[in-house]
mmCIF file of C-alpha atoms and ligand atoms in Angstrom:
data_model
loop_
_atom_site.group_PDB
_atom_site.id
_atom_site.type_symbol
_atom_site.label_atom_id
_atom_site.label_comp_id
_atom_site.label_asym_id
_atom_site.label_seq_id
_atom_site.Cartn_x
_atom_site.Cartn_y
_atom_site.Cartn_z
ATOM 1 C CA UNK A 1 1.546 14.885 -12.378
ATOM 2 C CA UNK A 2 -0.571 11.674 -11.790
ATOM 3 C CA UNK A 3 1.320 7.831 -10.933
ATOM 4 C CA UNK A 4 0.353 6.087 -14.158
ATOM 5 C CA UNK A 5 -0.093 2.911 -12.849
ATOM 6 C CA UNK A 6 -2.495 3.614 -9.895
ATOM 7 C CA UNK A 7 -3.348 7.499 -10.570
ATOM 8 C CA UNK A 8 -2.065 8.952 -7.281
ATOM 9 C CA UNK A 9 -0.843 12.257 -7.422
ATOM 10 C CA UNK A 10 2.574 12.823 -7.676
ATOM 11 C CA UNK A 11 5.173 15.387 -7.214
ATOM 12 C CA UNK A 12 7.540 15.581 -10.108
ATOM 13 C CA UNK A 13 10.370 14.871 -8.222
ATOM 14 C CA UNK A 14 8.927 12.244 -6.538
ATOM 15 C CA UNK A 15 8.319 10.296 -10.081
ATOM 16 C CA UNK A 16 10.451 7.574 -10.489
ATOM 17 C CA UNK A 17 10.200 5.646 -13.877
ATOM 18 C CA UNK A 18 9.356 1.920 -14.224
ATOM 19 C CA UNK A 19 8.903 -0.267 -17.250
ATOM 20 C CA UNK A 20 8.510 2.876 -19.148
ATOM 21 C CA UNK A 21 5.659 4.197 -16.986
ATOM 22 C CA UNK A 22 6.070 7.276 -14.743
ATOM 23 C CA UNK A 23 5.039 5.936 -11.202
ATOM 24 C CA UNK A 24 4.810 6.597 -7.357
ATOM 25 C CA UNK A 25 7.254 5.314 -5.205
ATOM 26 C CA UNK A 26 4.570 3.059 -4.159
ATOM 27 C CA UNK A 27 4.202 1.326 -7.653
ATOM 28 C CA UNK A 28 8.284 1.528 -8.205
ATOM 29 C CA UNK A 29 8.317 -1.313 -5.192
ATOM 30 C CA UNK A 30 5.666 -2.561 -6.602
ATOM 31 C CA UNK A 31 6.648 -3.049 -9.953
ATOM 32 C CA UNK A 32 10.338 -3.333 -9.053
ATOM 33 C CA UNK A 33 9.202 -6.691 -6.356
ATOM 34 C CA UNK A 34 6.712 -8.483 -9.030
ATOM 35 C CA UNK A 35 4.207 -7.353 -11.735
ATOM 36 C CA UNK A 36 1.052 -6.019 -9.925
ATOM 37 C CA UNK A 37 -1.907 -4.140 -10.773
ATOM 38 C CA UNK A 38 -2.907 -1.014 -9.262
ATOM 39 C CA UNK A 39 -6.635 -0.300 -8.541
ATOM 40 C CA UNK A 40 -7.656 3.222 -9.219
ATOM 41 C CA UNK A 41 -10.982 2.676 -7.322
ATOM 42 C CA UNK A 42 -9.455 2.026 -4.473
ATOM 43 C CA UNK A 43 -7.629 5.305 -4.562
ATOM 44 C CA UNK A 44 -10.878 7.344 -5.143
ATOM 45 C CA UNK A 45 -12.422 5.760 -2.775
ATOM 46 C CA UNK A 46 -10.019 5.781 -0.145
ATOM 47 C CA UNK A 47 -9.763 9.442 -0.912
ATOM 48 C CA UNK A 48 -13.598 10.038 -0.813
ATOM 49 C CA UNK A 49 -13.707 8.741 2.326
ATOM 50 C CA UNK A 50 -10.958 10.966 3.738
ATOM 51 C CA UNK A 51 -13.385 13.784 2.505
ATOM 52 C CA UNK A 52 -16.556 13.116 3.881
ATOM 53 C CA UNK A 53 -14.803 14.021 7.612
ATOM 54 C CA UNK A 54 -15.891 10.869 9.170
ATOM 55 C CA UNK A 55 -12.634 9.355 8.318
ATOM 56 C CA UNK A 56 -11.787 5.765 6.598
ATOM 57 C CA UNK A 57 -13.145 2.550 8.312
ATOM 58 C CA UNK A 58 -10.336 0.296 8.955
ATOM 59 C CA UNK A 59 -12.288 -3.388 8.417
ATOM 60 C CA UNK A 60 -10.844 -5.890 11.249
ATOM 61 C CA UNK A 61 -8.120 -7.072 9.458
ATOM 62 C CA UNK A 62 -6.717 -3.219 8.445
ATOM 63 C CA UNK A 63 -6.689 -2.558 12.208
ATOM 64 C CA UNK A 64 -5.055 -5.261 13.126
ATOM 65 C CA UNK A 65 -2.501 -5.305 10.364
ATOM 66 C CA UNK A 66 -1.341 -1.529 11.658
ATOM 67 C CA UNK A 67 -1.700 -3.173 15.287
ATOM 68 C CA UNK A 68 1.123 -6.017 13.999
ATOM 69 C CA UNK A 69 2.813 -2.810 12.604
ATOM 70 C CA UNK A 70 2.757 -1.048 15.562
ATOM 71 C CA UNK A 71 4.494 -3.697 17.950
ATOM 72 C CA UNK A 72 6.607 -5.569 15.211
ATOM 73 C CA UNK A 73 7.585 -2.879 13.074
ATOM 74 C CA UNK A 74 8.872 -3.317 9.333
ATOM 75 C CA UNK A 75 7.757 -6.670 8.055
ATOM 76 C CA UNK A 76 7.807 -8.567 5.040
ATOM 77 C CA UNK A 77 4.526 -9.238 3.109
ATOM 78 C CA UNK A 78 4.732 -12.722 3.500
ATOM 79 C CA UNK A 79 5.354 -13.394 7.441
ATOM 80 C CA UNK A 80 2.905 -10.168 7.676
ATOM 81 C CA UNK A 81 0.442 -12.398 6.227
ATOM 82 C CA UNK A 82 0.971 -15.955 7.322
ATOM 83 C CA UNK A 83 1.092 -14.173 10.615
ATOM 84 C CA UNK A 84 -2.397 -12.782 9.959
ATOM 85 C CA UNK A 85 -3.724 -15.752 8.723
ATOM 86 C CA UNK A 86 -4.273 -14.514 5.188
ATOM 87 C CA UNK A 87 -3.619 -15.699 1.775
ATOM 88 C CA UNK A 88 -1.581 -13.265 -0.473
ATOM 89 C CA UNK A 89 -4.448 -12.416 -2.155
ATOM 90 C CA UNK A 90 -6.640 -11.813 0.905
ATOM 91 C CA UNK A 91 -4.003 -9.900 2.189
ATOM 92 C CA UNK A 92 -3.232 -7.582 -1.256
ATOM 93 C CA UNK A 93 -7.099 -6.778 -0.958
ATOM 94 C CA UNK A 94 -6.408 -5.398 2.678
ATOM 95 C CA UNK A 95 -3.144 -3.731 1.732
ATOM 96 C CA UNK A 96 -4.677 -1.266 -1.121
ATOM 97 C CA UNK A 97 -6.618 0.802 0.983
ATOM 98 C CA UNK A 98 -4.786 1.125 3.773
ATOM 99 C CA UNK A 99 -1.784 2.555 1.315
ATOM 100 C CA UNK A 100 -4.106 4.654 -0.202
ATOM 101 C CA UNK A 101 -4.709 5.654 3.349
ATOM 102 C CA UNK A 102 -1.681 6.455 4.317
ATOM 103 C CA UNK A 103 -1.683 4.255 7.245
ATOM 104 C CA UNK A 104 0.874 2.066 5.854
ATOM 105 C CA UNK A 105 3.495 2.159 2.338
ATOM 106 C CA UNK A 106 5.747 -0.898 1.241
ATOM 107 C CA UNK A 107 9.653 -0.155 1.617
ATOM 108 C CA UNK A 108 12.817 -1.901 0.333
ATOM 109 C CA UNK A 109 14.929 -2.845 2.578
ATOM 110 C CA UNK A 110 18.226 -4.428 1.557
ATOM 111 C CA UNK A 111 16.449 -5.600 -1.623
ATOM 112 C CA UNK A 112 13.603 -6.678 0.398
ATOM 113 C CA UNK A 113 10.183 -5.450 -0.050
ATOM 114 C CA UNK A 114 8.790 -4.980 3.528
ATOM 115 C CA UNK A 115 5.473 -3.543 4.889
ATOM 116 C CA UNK A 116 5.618 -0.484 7.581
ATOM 117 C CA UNK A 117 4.231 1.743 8.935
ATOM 118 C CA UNK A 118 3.597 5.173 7.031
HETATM 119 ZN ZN1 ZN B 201 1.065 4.613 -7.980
#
C-alpha cells in the first residue's frame, strides 16, 4: 500500500492513520507535530537517484546536517536548524530528501518531534 500523503510505500502494518488519511510513520509525526505537506517529487527523485548506482548527492548542508547527527545525536528541528544557520523553511527543503533517503527520519520523543539519524 502507498503513504497517502507523500506516496512512499508502505507495509500494511506499518500504516498508521492520520486525519483520515492512511500514512507512513514519517507523515504520522508529521501530521501529528503541525500540518505539513509532503512532496511526492522529492520521493521519486530521491528514489531515481538511488537507481542510477551513482548514489544521492548530499548538497553541503545534507552532509553536514547528518555530520551534526552524527556527533549530537537526536535533535529537535528547531536547535537542528538555528544551529545550522537555517530558516525553517530552508531547513524543511534540506530535510525532504534526505528522509526520502533514508539518511535521516523524524522521531517523537516524549511528545517531542526530534530529528535522528535513520
Ligand atoms: Zn508518507
Amino acid at each position: 500500500m502507498k503513504c497517502q500523503n507523500c506516496g512512499a510505500e508502505i507495509k500494511a502494518e506499518e500504516a498508521m492513520a492520520a486525519r483520515g488519511q492512511t500514512v507512513c510513520e514519517d507523515c504520522y509525526i508529521d501530521l501529528a507535530a503541525k500540518p505539513k505537506t509532503c512532496d511526492p517529487w522529492a520521493v521519486y527523485s530521491a528514489k531515481n537517484l538511488e537507481k542510477t548506482g551513482s548514489g544521492p548527492d548530499l548538497t553541503q548542508t545534507q552532509s553536514a546536517i547528518v555530520d551534526y547527527l552524527t556527533q549530537n545525536g537526536p535533535t529537535p528541528p528547531g536547535k537542528l536548524a538555528k544551529d545550522m544557520g537555517l530558516t525553517m523553511d530552508e531547513f524543511e527543503r534540506e530535510m525532504a530528501p534526505l528522509r526520502h533517503m533514508e539518511k535521516v527520519r523524524a522521531q517523537l520523543q516524549e511528545g517531542e518531534k526530534v530529528i535522528c539519524l535513520w
